[in-house]
Coordinates of C-alpha atoms and ligand atoms in Angstrom, one line a residue:
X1 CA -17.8 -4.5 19.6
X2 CA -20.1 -5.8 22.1
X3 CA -20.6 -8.9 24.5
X4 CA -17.8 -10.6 26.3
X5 CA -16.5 -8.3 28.3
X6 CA -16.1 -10.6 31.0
X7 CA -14.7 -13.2 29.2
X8 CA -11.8 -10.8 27.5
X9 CA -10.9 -10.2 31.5
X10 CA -10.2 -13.3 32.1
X11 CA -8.1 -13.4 28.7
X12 CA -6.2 -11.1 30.0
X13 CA -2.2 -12.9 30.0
X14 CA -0.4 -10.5 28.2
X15 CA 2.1 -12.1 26.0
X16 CA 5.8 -10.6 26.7
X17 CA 7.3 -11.8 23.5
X18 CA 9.4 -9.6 21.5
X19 CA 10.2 -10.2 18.1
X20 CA 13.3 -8.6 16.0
X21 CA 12.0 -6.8 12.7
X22 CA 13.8 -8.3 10.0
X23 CA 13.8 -6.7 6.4
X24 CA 10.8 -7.2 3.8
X25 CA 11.5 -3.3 2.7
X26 CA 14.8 -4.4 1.3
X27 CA 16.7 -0.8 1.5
X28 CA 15.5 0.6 4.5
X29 CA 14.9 -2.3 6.8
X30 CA 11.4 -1.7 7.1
X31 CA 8.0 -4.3 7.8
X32 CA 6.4 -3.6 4.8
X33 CA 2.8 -5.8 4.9
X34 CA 0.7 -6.3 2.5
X35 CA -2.0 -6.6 4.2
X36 CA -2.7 -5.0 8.2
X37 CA -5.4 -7.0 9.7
X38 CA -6.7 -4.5 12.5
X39 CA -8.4 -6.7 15.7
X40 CA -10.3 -4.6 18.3
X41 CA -10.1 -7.8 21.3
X42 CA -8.9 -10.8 21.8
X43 CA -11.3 -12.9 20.3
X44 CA -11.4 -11.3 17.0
X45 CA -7.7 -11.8 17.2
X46 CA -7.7 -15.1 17.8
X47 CA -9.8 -15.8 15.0
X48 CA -7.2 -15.7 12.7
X49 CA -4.6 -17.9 14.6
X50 CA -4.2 -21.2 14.0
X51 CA -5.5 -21.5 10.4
X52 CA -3.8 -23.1 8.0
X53 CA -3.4 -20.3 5.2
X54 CA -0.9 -18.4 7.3
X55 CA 0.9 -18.1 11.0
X56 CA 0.1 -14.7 12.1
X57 CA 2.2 -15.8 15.3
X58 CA 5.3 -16.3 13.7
X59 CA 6.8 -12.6 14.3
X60 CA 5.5 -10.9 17.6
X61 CA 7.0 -7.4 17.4
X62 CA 6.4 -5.3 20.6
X63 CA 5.8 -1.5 19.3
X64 CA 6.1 1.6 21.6
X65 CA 2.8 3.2 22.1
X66 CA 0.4 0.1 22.1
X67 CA -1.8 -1.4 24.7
X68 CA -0.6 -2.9 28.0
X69 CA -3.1 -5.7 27.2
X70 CA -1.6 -6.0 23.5
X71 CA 1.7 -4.5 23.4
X72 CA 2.8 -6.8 20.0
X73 CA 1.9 -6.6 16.4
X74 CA 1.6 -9.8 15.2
X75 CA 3.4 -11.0 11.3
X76 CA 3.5 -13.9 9.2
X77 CA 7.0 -15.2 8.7
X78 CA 7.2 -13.2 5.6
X79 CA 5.7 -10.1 6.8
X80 CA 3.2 -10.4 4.3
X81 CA 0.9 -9.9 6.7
X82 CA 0.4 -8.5 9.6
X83 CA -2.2 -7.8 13.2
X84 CA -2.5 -5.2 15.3
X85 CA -5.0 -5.3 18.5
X86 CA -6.5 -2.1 19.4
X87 CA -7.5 -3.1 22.5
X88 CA -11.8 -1.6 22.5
X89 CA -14.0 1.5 21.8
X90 CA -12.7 4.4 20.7
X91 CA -9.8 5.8 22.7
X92 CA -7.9 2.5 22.5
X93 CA -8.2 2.2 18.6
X94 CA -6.7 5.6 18.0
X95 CA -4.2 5.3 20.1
X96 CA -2.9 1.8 18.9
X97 CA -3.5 2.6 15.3
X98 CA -1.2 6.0 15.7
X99 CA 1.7 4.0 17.7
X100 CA 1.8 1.5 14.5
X101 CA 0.9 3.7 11.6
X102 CA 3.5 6.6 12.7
X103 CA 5.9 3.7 13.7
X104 CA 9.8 3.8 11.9
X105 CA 9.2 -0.1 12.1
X106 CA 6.8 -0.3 9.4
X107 CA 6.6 1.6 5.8
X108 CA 2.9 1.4 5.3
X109 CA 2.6 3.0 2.0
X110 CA 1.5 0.2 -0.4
X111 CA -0.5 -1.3 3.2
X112 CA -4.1 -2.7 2.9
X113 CA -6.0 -2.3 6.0
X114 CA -8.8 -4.8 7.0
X115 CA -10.3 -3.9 9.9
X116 CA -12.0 -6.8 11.1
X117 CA -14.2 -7.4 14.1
X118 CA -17.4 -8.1 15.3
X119 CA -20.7 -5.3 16.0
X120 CA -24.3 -5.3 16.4
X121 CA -26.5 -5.0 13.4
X122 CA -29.7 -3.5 12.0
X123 CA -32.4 -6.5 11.3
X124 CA -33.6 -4.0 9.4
X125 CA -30.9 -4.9 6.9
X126 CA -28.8 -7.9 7.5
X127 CA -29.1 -11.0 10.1
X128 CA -26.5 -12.5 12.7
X129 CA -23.4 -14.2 11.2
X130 CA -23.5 -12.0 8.4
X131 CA -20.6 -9.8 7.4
X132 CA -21.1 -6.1 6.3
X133 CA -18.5 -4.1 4.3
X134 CA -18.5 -0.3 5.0
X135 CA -18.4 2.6 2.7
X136 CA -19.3 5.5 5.3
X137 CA -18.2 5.5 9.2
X138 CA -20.3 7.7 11.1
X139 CA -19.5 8.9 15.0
X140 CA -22.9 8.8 15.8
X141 CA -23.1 9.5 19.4
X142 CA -20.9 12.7 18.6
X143 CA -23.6 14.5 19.6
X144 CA -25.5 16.9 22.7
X145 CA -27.9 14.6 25.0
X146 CA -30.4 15.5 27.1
X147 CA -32.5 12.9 28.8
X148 CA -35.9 12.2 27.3
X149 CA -37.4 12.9 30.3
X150 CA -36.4 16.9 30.3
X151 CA -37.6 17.6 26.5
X152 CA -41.0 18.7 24.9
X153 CA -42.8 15.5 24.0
X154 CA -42.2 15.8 20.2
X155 CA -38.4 15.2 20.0
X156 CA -38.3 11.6 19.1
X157 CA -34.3 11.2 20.6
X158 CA -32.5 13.3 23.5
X159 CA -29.2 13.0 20.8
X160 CA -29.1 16.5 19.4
X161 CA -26.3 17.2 16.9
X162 CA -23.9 19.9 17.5
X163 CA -24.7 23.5 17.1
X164 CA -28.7 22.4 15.7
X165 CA -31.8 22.4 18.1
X166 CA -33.5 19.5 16.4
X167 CA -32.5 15.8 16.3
X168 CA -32.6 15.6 12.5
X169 CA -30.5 19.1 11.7
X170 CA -27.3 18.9 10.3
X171 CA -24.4 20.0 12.8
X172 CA -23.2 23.1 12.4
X173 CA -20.1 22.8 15.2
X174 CA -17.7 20.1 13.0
X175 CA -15.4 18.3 14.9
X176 CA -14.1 16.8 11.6
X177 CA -14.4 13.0 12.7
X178 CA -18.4 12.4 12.4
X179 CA -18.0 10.9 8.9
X180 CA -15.3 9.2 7.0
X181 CA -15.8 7.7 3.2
X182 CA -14.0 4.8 2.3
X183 CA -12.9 3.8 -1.6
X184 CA -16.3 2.3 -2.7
X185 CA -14.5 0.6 -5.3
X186 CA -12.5 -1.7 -3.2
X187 CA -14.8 -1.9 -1.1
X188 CA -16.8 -4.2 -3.7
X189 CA -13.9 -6.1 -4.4
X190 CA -13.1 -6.7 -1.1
X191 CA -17.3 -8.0 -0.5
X192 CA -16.8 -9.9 -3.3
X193 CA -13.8 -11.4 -2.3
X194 CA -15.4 -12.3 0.9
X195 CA -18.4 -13.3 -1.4
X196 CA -16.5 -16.9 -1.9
X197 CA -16.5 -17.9 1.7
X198 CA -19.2 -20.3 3.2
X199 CA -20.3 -18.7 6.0
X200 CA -20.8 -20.2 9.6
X201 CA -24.1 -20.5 11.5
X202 CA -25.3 -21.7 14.7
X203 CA -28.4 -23.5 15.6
X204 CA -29.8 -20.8 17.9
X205 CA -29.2 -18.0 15.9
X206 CA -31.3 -19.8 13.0
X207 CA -33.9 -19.9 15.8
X208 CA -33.5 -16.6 17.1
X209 CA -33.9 -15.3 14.1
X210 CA -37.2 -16.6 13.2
X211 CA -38.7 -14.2 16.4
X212 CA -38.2 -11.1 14.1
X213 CA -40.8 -12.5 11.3
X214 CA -43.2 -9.8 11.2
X215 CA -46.7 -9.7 8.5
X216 CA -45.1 -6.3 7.6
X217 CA -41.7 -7.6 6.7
X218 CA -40.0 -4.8 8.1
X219 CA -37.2 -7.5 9.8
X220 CA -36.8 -9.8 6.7
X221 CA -33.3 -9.6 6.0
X222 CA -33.0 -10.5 9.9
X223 CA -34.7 -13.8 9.1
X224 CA -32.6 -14.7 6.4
X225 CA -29.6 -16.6 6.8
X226 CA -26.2 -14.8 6.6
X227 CA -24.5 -13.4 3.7
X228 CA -22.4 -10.2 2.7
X229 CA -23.8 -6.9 2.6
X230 CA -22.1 -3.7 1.3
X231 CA -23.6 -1.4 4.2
X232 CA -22.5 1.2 7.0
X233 CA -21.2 1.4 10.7
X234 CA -21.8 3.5 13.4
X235 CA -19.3 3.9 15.5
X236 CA -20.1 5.3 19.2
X237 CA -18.4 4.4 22.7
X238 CA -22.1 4.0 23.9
X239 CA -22.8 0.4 23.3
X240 CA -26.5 1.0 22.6
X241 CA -29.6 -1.1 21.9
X242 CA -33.1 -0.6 21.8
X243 CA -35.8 0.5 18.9
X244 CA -35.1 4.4 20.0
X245 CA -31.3 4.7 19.7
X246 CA -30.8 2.3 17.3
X247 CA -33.3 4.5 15.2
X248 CA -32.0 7.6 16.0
X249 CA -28.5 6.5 15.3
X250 CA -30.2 4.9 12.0
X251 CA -31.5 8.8 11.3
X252 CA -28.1 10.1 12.2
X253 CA -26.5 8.4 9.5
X254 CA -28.9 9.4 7.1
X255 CA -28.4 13.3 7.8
X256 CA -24.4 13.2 8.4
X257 CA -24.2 11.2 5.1
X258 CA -26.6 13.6 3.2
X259 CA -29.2 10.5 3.1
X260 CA -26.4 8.0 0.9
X261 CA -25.6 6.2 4.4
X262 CA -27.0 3.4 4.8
X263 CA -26.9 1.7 8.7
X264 CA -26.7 -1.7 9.2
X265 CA -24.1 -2.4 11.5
X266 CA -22.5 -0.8 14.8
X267 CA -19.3 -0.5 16.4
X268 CA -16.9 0.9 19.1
X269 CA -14.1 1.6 17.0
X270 CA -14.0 2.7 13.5
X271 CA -14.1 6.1 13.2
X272 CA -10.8 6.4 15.3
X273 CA -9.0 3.5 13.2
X274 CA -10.2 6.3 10.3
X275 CA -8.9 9.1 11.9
X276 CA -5.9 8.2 12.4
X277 CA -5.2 6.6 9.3
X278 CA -6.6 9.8 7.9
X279 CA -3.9 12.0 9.6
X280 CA -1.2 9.1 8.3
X281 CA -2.4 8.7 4.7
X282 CA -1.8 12.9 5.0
X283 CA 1.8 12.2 6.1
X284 CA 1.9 10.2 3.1
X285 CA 2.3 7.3 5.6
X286 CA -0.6 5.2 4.3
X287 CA -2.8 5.5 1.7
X288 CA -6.7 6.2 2.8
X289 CA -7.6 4.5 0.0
X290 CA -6.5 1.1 0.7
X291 CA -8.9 0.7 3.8
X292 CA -11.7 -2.0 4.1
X293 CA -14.1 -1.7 7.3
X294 CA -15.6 -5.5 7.9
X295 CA -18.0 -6.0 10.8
X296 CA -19.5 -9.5 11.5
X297 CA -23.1 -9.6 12.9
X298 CA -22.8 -10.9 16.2
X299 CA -25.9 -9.6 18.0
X300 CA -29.2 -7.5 17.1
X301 CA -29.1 -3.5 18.0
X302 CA -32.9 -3.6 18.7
X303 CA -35.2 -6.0 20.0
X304 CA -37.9 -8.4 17.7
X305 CA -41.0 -7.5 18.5
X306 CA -42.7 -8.2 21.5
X307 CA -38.8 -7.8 23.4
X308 CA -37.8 -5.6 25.7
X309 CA -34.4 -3.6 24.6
X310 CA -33.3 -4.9 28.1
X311 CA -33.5 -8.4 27.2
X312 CA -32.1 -7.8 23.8
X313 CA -29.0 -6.1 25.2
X314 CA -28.4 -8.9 28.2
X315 CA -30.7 -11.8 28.5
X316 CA -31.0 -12.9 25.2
X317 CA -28.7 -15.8 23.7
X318 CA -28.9 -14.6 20.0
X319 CA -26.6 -17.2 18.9
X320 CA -24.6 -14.6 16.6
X321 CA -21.5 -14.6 18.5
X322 CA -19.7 -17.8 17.7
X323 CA -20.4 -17.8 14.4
X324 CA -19.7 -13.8 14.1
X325 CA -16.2 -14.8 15.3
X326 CA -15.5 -17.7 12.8
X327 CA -17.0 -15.3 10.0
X328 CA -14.0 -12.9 10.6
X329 CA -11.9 -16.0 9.6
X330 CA -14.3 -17.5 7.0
X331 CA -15.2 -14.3 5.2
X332 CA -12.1 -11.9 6.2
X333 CA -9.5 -14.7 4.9
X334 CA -10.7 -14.5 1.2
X335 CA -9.9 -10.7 1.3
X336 CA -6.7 -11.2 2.1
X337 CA -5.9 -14.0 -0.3
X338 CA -7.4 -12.2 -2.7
X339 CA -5.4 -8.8 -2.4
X340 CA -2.0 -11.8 -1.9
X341 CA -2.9 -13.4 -5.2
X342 CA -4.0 -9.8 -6.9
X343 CA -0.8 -8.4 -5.7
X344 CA 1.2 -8.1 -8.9
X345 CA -1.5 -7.5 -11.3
X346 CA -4.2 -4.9 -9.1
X347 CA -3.3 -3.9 -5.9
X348 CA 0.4 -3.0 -5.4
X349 CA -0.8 -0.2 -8.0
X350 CA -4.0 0.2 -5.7
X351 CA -7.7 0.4 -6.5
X352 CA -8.4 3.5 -7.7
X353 CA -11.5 5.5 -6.1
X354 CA -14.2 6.7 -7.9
X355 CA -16.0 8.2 -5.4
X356 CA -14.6 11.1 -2.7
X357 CA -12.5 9.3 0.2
X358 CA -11.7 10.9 3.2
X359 CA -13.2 13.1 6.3
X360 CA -16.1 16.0 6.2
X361 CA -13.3 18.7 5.5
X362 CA -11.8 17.5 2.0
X363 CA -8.2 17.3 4.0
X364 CA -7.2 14.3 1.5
X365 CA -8.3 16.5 -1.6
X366 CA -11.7 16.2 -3.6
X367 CA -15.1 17.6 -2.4
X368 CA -16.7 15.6 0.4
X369 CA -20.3 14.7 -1.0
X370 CA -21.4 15.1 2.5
X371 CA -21.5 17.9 4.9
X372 CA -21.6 21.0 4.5
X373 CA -18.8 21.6 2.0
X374 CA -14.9 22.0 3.2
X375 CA -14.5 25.7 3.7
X376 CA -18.3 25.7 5.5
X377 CA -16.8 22.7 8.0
X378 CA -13.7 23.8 8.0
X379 CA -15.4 27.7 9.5
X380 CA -17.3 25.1 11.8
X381 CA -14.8 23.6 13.4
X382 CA -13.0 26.7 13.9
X383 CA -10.0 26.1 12.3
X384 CA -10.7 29.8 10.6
X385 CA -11.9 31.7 13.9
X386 CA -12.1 31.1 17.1
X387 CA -15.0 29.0 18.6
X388 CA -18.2 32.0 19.5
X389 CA -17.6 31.1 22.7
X390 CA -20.8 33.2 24.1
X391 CA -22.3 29.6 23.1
X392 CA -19.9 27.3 24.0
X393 CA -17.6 27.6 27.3
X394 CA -16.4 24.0 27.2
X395 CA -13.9 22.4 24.5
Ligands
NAG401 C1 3.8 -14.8 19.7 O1 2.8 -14.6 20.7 C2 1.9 -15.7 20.8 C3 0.9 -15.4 22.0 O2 0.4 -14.1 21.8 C4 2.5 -17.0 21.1 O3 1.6 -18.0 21.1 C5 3.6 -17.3 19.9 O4 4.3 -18.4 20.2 C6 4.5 -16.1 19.9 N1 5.4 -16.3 18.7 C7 6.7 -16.3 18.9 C8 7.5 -16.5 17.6 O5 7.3 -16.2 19.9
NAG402 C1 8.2 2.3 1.3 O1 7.9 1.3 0.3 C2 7.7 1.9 -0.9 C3 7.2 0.8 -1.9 O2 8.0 -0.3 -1.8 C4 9.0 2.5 -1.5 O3 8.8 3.1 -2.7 C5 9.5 3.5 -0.5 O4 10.7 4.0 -0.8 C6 9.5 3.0 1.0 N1 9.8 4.1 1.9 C7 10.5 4.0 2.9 C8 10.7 5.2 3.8 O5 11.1 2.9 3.2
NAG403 C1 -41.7 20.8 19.0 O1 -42.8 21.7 19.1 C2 -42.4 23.0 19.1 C3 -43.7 23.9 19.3 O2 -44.2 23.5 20.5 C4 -41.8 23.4 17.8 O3 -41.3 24.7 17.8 C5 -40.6 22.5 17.5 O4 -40.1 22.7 16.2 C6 -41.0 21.0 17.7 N1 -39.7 20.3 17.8 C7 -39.5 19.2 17.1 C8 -38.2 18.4 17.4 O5 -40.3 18.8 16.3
NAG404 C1 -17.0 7.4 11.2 O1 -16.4 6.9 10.1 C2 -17.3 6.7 9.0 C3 -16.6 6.2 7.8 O2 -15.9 5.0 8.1 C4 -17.9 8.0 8.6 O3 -18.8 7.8 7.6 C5 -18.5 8.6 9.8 O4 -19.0 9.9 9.5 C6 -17.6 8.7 11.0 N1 -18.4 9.2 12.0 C7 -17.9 10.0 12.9 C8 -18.9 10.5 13.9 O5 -16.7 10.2 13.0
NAG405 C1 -20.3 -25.1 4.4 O1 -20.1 -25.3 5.8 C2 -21.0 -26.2 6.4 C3 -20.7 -26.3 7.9 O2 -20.2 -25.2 8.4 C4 -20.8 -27.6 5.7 O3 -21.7 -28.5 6.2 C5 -21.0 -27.5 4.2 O4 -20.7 -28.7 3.6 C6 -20.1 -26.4 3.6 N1 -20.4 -26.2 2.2 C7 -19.4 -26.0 1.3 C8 -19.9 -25.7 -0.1 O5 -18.3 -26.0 1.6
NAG406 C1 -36.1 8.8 12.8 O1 -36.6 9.5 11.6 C2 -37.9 9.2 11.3 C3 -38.3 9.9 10.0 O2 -37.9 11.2 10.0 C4 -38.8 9.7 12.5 O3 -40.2 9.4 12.2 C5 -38.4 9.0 13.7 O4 -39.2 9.5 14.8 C6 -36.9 9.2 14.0 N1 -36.6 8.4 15.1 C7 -35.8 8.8 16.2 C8 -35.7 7.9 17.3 O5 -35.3 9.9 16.2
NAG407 C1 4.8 -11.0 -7.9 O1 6.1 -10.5 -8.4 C2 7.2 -10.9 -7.6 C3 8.4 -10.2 -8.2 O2 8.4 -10.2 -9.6 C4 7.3 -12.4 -7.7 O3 8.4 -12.9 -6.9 C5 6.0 -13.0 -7.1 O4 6.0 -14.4 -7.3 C6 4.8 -12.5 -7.9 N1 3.6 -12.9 -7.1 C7 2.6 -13.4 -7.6 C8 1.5 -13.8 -6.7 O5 2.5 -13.6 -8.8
NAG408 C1 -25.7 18.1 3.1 O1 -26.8 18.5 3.8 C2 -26.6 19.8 4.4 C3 -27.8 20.1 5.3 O2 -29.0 19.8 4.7 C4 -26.5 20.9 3.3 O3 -26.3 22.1 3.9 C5 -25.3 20.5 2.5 O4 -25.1 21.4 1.4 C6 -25.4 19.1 1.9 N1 -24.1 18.7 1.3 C7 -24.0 18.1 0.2 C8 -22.6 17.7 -0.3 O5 -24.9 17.8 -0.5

């Protein structure tokens, strides 16, 4: 999600290529990829140019609906496999991912989706250059705020959730997005796919790392070096840092999730790319259970000890972003082979889940194992009555 704004600016030179679709769906005429890599920016995107598995730049197909900044999907030369550029935080990924996923050019159907870019992690639970694979999204900054400053001393957060009092209350206004489950199942396939890769490191970031030893332990994974870790994302438009947030985003989780979330890495886009593809997969579009979330560590959400959240945020040189980058490639690129060389035998039939997949309101089928149950969120959202709008005025 995070750093480099600046340097994206000046990235800016909007390529003005248009491709023509030609078949892979042999009837209909349709781009039918195997694999959807889903980029946020530019250099996640670039990460997987130039390698010498495949030539994402082969086909550039300019699709209605995207970004100014990228207005082209991206394909092999046999549309095996694909890119899309969302363009960052949350408003750009849903509407990019709902201009390609509702698109006549593609039939995304049979579709794996790897989204792939870089966030800020938990040292509580992996280190820099690491790459996490997601079962839960959680909007985590879907929430009331008040400032610190104008609440009784014992709340520990000004994020309230909606509807509750209380920082750690379950919300009881739903607005059907704060959670999505993803197929746990290929999930570890897909980690151990990426399992094969030798990951990249940097100098500094060993160094860096070393700063978050503590006699308690609490930051060991931080001091390790990087590896995969089957973990969860947070997804807010706030690009926090700091031991408060990142703790009460941390807590969040934990009660959105019903305490099986498990934080470790954060991110500007996720929950949108799940949305959408949640409204698609129920247009029998794409499937919802043909989704891996991949974030590589480039950056720690909370200071070592001693730090000021300040200098975590903007003065520090973690060292994580370089090798963040390449570990989209290194680790990312084994996913997709795998599901390429798996094609015939596992995943053209799909990875079956065996745990619920979808949103807080069962709209997929099953019974969400968070939340408050489908017709209880369902009542919240007010999808059954009308808002009581003696409490709420607004939205
Ligand atoms: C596709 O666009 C990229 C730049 O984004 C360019 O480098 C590449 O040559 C283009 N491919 C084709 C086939 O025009
Ligand atoms: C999409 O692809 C699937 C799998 O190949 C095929 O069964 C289906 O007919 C296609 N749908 C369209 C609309 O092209
Ligand atoms: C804060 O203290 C008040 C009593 O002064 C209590 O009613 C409330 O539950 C406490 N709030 C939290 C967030 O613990
Ligand atoms: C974001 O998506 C994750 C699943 O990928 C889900 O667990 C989480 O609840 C979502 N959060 C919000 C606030 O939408
Ligand atoms: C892993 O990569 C490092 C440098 O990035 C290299 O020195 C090392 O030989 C590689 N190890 C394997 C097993 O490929
Ligand atoms: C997170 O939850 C823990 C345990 O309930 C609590 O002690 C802590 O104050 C919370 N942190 C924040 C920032 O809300
Ligand atoms: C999968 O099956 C197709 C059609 O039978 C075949 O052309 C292709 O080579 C097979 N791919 C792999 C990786 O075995
Ligand atoms: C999740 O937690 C909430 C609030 O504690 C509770 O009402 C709900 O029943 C729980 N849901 C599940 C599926 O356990």
């Amino acid at each position: 999600m995070l750093s480099y704004r600046t340097l994206i600016a000046s990235l800016l030179g909007a390529s003005a290529l248009c491709g023509t679709a030609s078949a892979s769906n042999a009837q209909t005429d349709k781009i039918a990829p195997k694999v959807f890599i889903v980029s946020m920016f530019e250099p996640e995107a670039e990460a997987w140019w130039n390698i010498p598995e495949f030539n994402l730049l082969a086909h550039n197909i300019t699709v209605p609906g995207l970004s100014t900044t990228y207005p082209d999907v991206h394909c092999t030369d046999d549309y095996d496999v694909c890119q899309l550029v969302t363009g960052e935080a949350e408003i750009n990924a849903a509407a990019t991912v709902m201009a390609v996923a509702f698109s006549p050019l593609f039939n995304l159907t049979q579709t794996y989706f790897l989204a792939a870019g870089i966030g800020g992690v938990n040292p509580k639970r992996v280190t820099t250059g690491s790459a996490t694979f997601a079962r839960y999204a959680v909007q985590v900054a879907l929430q009331y705020e008040i400032d610190l400053r104008e609440l009784p001393h014992n709340y520990s957060t000004g994020y309230i959730p909606y509807g509750a009092r209380y920082p750690d209350q379950y919300p009881s206004l739903i607005y059907g997005t704060e959670v999505f489950e993803l197929n746990a199942d290929l999930r570890q396939i897909a980690a151990n796919f990426a399992r094969r890769a030798n990951l990249s490191d940097s100098a500094l970031a060993k160094t860096y790392r070393t700063n978050y030893k503590t006699s308690s332990g609490i930051y060991k994974a931080a001091t390790l070096p990087p590896t995969i870790v089957e973990c969860d994302v947070a997804t807010s438009d706030v690009y926090y840092s700091g031991h408060y947030l990142a703790t009460a985003f941390e807590n969040t989780t934990k009660v959105l999730t019903n305490g099986t979330g498990d934080y470790c890495s954060s991110a500007q886009e996720d929950n949108a790319t799940l949305e959408v593809l949640m409204r698609s997969s129920l247009s029998k579009l794409t499937d919802f259970a043909r989704i891996i979330v991949m974030r590589t560590a480039s950056d720690f959400d909370r200071p070592y000890p001693g730090a000021s959240a300040i200098y975590n945020l903007i003065d520090s040189d973690q060292g994580g972003f370089e090798p963040a980058l390449e570990n989209i490639y290194r680790a990312g690129i084994h996913v997709v082979q795998g599901i390429l060389k798996g094609w015939n035998t596992t995943f053209a039939a799909g990875v079956k889940p065996n745990n619920y997949i979808g949103d807080i309101f069962g709209s997929l089928g099953g019974t969400p194992d968070f939340g408050p149950g489908a017709d209880q969120s369902l009542e919240e959202s007010g999808a059954y009555k009308k808002r009581s709008l003696n409490r709420f005025t607004r939205r």
